[in-house]
GROMACS .gro file of C-alpha atoms in nm:
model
  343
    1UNK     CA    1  -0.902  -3.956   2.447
    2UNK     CA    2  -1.087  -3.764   2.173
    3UNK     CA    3  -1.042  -3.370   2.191
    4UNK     CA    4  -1.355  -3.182   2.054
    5UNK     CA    5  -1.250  -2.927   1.819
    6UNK     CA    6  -1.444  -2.617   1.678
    7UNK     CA    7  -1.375  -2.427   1.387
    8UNK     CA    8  -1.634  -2.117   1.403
    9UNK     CA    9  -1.614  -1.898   1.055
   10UNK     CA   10  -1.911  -1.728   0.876
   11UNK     CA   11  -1.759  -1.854   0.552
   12UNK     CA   12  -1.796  -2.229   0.422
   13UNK     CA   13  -1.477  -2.223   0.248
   14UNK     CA   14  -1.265  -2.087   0.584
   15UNK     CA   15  -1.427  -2.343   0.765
   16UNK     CA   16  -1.307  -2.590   0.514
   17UNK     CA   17  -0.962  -2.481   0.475
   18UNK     CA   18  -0.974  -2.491   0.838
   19UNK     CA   19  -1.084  -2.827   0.882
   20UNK     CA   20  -0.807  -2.955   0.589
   21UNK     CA   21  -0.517  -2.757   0.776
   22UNK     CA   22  -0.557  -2.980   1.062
   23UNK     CA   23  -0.258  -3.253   1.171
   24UNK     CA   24  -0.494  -3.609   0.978
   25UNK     CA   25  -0.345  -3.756   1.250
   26UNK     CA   26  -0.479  -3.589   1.559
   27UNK     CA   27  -0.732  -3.793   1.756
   28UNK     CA   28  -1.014  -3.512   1.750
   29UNK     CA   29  -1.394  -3.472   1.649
   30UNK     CA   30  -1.432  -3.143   1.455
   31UNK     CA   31  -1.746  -2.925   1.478
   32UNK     CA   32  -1.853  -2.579   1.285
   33UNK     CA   33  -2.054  -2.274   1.375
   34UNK     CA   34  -2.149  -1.989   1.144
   35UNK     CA   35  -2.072  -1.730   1.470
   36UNK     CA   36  -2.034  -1.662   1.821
   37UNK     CA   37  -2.400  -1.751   1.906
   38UNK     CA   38  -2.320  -2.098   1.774
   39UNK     CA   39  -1.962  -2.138   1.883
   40UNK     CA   40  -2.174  -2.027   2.261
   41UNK     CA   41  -2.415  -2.309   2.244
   42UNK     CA   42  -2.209  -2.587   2.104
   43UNK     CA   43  -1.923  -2.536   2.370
   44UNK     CA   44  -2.181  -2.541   2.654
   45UNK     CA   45  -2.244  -2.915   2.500
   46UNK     CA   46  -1.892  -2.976   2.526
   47UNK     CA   47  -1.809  -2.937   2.137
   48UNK     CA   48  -1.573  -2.687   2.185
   49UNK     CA   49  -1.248  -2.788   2.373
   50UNK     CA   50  -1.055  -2.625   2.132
   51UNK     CA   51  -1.208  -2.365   1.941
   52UNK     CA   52  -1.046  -2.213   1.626
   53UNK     CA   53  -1.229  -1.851   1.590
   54UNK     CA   54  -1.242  -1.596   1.333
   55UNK     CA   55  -1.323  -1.233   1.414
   56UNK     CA   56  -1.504  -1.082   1.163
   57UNK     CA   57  -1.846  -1.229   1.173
   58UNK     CA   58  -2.239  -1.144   1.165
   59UNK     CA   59  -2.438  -1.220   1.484
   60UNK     CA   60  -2.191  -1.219   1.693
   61UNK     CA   61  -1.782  -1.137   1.609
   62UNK     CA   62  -1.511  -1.299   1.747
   63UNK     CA   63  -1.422  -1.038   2.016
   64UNK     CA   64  -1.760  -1.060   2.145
   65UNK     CA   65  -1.733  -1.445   2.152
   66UNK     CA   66  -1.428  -1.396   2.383
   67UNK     CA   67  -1.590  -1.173   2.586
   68UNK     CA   68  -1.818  -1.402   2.647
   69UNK     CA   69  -1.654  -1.714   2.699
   70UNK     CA   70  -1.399  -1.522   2.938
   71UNK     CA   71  -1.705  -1.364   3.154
   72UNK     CA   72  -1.876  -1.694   3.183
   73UNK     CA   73  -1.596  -1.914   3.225
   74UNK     CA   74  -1.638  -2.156   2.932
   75UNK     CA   75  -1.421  -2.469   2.921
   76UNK     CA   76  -1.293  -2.369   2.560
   77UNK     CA   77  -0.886  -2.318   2.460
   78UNK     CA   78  -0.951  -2.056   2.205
   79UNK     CA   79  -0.687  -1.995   1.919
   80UNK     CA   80  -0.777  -1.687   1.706
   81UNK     CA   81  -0.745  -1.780   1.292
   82UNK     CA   82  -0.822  -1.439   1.099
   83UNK     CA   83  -0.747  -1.218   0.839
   84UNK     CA   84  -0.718  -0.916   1.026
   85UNK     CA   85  -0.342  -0.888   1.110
   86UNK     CA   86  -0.357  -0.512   1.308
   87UNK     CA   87  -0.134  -0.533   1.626
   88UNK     CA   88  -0.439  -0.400   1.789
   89UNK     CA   89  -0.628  -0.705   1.706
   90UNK     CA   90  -0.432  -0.920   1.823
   91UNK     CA   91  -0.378  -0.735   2.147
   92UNK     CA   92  -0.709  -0.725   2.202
   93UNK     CA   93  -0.754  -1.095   2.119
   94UNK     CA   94  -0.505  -1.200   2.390
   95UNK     CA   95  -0.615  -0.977   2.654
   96UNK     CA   96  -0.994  -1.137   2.604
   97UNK     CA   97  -0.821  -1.529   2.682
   98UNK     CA   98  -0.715  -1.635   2.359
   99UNK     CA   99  -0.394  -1.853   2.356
  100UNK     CA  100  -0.296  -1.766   2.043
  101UNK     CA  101  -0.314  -1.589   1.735
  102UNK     CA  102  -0.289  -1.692   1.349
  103UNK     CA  103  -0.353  -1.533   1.026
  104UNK     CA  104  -0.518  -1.666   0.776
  105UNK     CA  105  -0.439  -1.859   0.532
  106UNK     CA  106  -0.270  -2.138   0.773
  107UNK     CA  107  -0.106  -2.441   0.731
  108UNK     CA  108  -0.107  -2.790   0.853
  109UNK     CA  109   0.296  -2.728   0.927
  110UNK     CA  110   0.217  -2.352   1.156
  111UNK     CA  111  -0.074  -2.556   1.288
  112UNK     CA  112   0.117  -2.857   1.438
  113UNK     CA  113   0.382  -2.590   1.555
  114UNK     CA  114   0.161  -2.430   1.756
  115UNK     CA  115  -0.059  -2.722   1.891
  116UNK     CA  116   0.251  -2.887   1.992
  117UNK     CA  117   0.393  -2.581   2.201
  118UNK     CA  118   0.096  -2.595   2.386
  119UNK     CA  119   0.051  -2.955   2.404
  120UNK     CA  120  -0.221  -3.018   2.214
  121UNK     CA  121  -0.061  -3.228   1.950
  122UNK     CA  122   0.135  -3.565   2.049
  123UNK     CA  123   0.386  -3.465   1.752
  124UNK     CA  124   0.621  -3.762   1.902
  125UNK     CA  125   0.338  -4.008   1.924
  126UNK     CA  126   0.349  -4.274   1.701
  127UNK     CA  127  -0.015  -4.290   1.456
  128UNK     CA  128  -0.261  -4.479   1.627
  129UNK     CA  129  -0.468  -4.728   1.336
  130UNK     CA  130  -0.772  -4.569   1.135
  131UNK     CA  131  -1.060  -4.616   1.231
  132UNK     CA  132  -1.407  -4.628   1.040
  133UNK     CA  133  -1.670  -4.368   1.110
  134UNK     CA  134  -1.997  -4.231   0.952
  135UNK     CA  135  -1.822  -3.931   0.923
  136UNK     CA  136  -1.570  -3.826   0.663
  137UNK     CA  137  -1.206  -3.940   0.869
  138UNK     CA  138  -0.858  -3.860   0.774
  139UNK     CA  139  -0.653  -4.069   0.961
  140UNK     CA  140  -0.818  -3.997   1.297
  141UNK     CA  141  -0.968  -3.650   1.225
  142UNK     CA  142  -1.323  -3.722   1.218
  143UNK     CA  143  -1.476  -3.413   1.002
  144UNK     CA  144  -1.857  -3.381   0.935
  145UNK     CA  145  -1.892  -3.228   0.573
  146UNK     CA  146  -1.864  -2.860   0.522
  147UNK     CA  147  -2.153  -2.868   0.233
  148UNK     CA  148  -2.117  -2.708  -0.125
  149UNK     CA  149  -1.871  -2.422  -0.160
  150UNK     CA  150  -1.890  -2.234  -0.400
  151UNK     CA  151  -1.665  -1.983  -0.670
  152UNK     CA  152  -1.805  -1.675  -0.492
  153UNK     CA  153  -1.760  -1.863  -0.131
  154UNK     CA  154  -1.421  -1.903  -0.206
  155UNK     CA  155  -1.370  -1.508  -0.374
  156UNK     CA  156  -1.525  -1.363  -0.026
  157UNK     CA  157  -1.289  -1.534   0.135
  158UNK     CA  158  -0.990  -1.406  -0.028
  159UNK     CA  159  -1.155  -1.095  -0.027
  160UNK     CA  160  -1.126  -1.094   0.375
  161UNK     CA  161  -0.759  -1.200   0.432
  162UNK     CA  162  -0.668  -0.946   0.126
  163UNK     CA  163  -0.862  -0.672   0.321
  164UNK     CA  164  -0.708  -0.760   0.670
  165UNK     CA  165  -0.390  -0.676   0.496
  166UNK     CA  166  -0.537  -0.348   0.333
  167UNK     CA  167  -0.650  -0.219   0.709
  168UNK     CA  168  -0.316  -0.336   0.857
  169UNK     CA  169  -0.120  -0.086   0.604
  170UNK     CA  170  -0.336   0.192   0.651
  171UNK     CA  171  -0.404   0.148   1.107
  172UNK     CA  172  -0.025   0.149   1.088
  173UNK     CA  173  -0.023   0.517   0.886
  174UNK     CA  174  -0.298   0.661   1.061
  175UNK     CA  175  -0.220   0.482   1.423
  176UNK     CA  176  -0.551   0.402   1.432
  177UNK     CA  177  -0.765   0.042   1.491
  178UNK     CA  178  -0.962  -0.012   1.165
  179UNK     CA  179  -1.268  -0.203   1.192
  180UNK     CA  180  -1.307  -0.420   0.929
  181UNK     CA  181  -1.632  -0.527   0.744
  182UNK     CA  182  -1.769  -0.837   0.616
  183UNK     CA  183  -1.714  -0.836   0.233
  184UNK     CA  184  -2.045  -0.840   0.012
  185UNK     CA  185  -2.004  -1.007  -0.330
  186UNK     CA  186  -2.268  -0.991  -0.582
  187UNK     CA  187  -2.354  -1.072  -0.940
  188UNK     CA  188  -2.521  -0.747  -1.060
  189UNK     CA  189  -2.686  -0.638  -1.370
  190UNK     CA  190  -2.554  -0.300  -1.478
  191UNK     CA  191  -2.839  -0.110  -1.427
  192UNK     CA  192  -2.819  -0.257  -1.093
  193UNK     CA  193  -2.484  -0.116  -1.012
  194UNK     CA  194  -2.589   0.242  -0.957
  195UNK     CA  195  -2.893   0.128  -0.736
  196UNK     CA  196  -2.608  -0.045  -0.506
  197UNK     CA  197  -2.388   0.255  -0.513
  198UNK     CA  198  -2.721   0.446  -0.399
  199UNK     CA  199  -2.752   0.253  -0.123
  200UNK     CA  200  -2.367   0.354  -0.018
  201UNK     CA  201  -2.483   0.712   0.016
  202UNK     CA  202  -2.531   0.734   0.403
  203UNK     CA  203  -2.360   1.074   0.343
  204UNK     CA  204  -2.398   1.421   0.107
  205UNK     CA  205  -2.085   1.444  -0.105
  206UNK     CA  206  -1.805   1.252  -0.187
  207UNK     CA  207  -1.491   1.192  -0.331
  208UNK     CA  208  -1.384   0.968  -0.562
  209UNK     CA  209  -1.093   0.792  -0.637
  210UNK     CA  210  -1.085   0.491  -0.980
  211UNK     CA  211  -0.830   0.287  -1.045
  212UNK     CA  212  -0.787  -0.026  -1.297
  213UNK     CA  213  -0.634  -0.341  -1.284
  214UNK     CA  214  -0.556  -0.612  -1.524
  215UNK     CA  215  -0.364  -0.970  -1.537
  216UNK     CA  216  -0.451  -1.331  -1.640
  217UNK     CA  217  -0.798  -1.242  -1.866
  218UNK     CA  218  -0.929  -1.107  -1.562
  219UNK     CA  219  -0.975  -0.707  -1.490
  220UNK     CA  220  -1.184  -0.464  -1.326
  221UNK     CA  221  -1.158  -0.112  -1.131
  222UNK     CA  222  -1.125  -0.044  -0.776
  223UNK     CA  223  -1.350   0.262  -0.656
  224UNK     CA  224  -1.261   0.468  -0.351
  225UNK     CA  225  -1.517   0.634  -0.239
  226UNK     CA  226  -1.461   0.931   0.062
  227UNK     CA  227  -1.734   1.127   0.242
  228UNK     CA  228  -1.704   1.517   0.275
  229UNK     CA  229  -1.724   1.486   0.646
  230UNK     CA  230  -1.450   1.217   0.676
  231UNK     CA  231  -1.174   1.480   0.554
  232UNK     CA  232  -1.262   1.695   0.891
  233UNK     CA  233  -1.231   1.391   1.105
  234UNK     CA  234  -0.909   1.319   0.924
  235UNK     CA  235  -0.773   1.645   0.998
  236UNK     CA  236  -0.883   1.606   1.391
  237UNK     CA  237  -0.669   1.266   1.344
  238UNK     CA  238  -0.383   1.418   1.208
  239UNK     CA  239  -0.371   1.716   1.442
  240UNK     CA  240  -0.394   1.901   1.171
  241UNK     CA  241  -0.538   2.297   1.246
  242UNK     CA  242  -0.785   2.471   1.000
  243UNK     CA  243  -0.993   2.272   0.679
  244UNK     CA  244  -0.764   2.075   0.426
  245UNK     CA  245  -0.817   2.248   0.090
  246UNK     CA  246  -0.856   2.071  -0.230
  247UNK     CA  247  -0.512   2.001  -0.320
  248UNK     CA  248  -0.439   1.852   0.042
  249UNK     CA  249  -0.772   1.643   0.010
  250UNK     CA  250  -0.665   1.485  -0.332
  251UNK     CA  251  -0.291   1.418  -0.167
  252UNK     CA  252  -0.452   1.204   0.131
  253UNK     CA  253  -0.741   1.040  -0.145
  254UNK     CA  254  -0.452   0.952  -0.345
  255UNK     CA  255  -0.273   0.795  -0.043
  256UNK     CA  256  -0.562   0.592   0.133
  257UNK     CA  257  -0.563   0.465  -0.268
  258UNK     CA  258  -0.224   0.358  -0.289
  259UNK     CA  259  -0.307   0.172   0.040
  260UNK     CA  260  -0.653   0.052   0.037
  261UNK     CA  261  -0.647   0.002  -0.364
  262UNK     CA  262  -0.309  -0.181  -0.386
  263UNK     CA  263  -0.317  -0.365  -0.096
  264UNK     CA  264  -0.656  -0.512  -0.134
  265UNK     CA  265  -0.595  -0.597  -0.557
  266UNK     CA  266  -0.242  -0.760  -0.473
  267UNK     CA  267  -0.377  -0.984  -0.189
  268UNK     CA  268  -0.649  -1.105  -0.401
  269UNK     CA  269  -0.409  -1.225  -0.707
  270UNK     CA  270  -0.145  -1.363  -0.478
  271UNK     CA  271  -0.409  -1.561  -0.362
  272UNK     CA  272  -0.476  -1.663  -0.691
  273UNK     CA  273  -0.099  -1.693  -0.818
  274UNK     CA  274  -0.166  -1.486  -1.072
  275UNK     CA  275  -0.037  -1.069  -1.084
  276UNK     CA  276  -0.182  -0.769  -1.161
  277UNK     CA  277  -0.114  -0.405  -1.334
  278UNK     CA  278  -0.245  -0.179  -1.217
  279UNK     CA  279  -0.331   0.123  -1.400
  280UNK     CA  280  -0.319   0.536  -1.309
  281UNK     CA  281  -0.549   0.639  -1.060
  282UNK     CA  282  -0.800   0.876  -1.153
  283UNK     CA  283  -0.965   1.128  -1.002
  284UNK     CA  284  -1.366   1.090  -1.062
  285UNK     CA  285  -1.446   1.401  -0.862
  286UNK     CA  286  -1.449   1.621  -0.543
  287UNK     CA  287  -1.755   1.704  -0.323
  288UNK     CA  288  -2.009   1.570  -0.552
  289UNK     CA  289  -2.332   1.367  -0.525
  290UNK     CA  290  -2.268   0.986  -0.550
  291UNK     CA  291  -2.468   0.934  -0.827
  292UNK     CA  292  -2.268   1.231  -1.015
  293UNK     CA  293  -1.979   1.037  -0.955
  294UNK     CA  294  -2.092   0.714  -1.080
  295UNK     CA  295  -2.254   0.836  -1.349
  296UNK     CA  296  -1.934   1.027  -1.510
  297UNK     CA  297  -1.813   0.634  -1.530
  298UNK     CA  298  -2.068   0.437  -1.712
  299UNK     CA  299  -2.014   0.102  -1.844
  300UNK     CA  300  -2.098  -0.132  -2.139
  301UNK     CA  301  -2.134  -0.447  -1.974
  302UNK     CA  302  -2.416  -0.626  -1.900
  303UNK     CA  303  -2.290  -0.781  -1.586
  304UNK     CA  304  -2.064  -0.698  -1.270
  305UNK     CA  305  -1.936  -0.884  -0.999
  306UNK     CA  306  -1.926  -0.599  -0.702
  307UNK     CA  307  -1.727  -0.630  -0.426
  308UNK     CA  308  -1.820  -0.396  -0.121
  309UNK     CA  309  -1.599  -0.317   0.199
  310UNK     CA  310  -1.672  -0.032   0.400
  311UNK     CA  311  -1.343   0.054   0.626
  312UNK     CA  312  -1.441   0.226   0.977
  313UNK     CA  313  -1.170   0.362   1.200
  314UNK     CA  314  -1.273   0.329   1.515
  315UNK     CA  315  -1.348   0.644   1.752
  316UNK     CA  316  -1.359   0.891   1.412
  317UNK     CA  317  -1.636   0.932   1.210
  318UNK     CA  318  -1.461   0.789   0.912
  319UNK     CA  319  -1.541   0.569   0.632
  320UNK     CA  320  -1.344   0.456   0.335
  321UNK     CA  321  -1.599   0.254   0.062
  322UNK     CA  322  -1.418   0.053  -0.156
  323UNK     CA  323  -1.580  -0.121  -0.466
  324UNK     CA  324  -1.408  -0.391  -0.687
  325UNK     CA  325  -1.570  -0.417  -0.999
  326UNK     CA  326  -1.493  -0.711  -1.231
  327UNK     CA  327  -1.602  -0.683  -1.598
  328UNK     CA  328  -1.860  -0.933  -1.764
  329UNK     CA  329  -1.536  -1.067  -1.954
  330UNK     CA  330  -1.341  -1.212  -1.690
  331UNK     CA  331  -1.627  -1.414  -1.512
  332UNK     CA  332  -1.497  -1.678  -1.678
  333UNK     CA  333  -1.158  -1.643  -1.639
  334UNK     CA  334  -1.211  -1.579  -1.273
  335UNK     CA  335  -1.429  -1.886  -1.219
  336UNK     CA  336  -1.209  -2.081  -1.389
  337UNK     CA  337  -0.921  -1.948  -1.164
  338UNK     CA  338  -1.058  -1.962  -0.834
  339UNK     CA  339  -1.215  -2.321  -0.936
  340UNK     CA  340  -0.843  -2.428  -0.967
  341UNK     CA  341  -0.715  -2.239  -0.686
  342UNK     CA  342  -1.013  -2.478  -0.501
  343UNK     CA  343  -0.826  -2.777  -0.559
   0.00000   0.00000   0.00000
């Protein structure tokens, strides 16, 4: 009998990846949802026996899809596939009904593992014959087609698992639950970049933190930025009693760079099979003005590709901004990479 599988993931390419990493010969009829509104209606039609879920969506997130199928008793078996690889999450994950937890990127190999210990998967079974469908098939996998993905598809979602890494370092320093964001990737003109940074002030000062990175005709800076009033809730964290001074606040900028910085560059060219080198960090500034900040930068290109993440820890009133900034010369070079890396 024909299992209804679906793969719910706010990016085209995850869903995709998904889709691939399933056993070809596994009599199933795969279905997608952008989030955990759609996931919602297309199990209450019975599309959703199995549902492979991400977590960090718009709309509605993976935990609040749990929540929901668990308080309204949906016939779905719900395996988590995500990027975010905190203990906590996955704590949380199992406590809200999932059966299981992977992170991405998975395999076909972990994925018939782990359908067979639950018996899912008839790994013993001998292939049944194709058969013919209107839908794109793979032995018996009948898959309807993801649609165009695209370079900047496929960088976001690197972007997320290298960031679930990034968060994992830095919840396990603090002991702390970071809640991750959804990556924003744009193609900006350069005057444009210091209207988007604008739009990152929700706070007075900040902090700043640049730090380059090179490796395969492809290189950019990574920009830290840190609020005045996330040092005092850092403090609280920490136990720590009275202000930080200056010298203390450039120790823990420096760390939560280390962290946030190398984590998040290294997951990205791994990814890509490619390395980079990274250069000094720099200090931009102290208790400044964003645009003050910024400003003390410049740059001579034209155009930027921005990356944005904005790290939360939960129950503090702290928030780490982190921009990736690729240079105008490596567009091509990174198209050209992450077109291969496609397949």
């Amino acid at each position: 009998m024909t299992t209804n599988v679906l793969i719910c993931d706010d990016s085209g390419m995850a869903r995709k990846l998904m889709a691939r990493a399933l056993p070809d010969d596994w009599d199933v009829q795969v279905s997608f949802a952008e989030h955990g509104e759609e996931a919602l209606a297309s199990i209450r039609k019975g599309l959703g026996d199995i549902l492979f879920l991400d977590l960090n969506m718009p709309v509605m997130d993976g935990y609040q899809t749990l929540e929901q199928i668990k308080n309204h008793d949906l016939p779905s078996m719900v395996i988590v596939v995500s990027g975010d690889v905190q203990p906590e999450a996955h704590k949380r994950v199992m406590s809200l009904g999932a059966i299981s937890f992977i992170k991405k990127p998975t395999s076909t190999e972990v994925l018939t593992e782990l359908l067979g210990k639950f018996g899912l998967y008839p790994t013993h079974e001998d292939p049944i014959e194709k058969t013919s469908t209107s839908k794109q098939v793979i032995g018996l996998l009948q898959v309807p087609e993801v649609g165009d993905i695209t370079t900047r598809d496929f960088l976001q979602e690197i972007v997320n698992v290298a960031m679930g890494q990034a968060a994992d370092l830095l919840a396990r320093l603090l002991n702390v639950f970071i809640k991750l964001p959804i990556p924003h990737v744009n193609l900006l003109e350069a005057s444009e970049l210091q209207m988007a940074l604008a739009q990152t002030e929700h706070r007075d000062n900040y902090s700043a933190i640049c730090q380059g990175f090179i490796g395969s005709g492809i290189s950019g800076e990574a920009l830290l930025l840190f609020s005045d009033s996330s040092f005092k809730e850092v403090a609280k964290l920490l136990d720590y009693q009275g202000d930080l001074d200056r010298s203390e606040e450039l120790e823990l900028l420096m760390e939560l760079a280390s962290i946030l910085i190398g984590a998040c560059t290294s997951g990205i060219a791994k990814q890509m099979d490619i390395t980079f080198s990274q250069g000094h960090p720099i200090l931009l500034g102290q208790h400044n003005k964003i645009n003050e900040l910024v400003s003390s930068k410049g740059t001579c290109d034209k155009q930027i590709l921005a990356i944005e993440l904005a790290y939360e820890i939960e129950n503090y009133d702290i928030q780490c901004d982190l921009l990736l900034l690729f240079t105008e010369d490596s567009l091509d070079s990174l198209n050209t990479r992450l077109s291969y890396c496609m397949g």
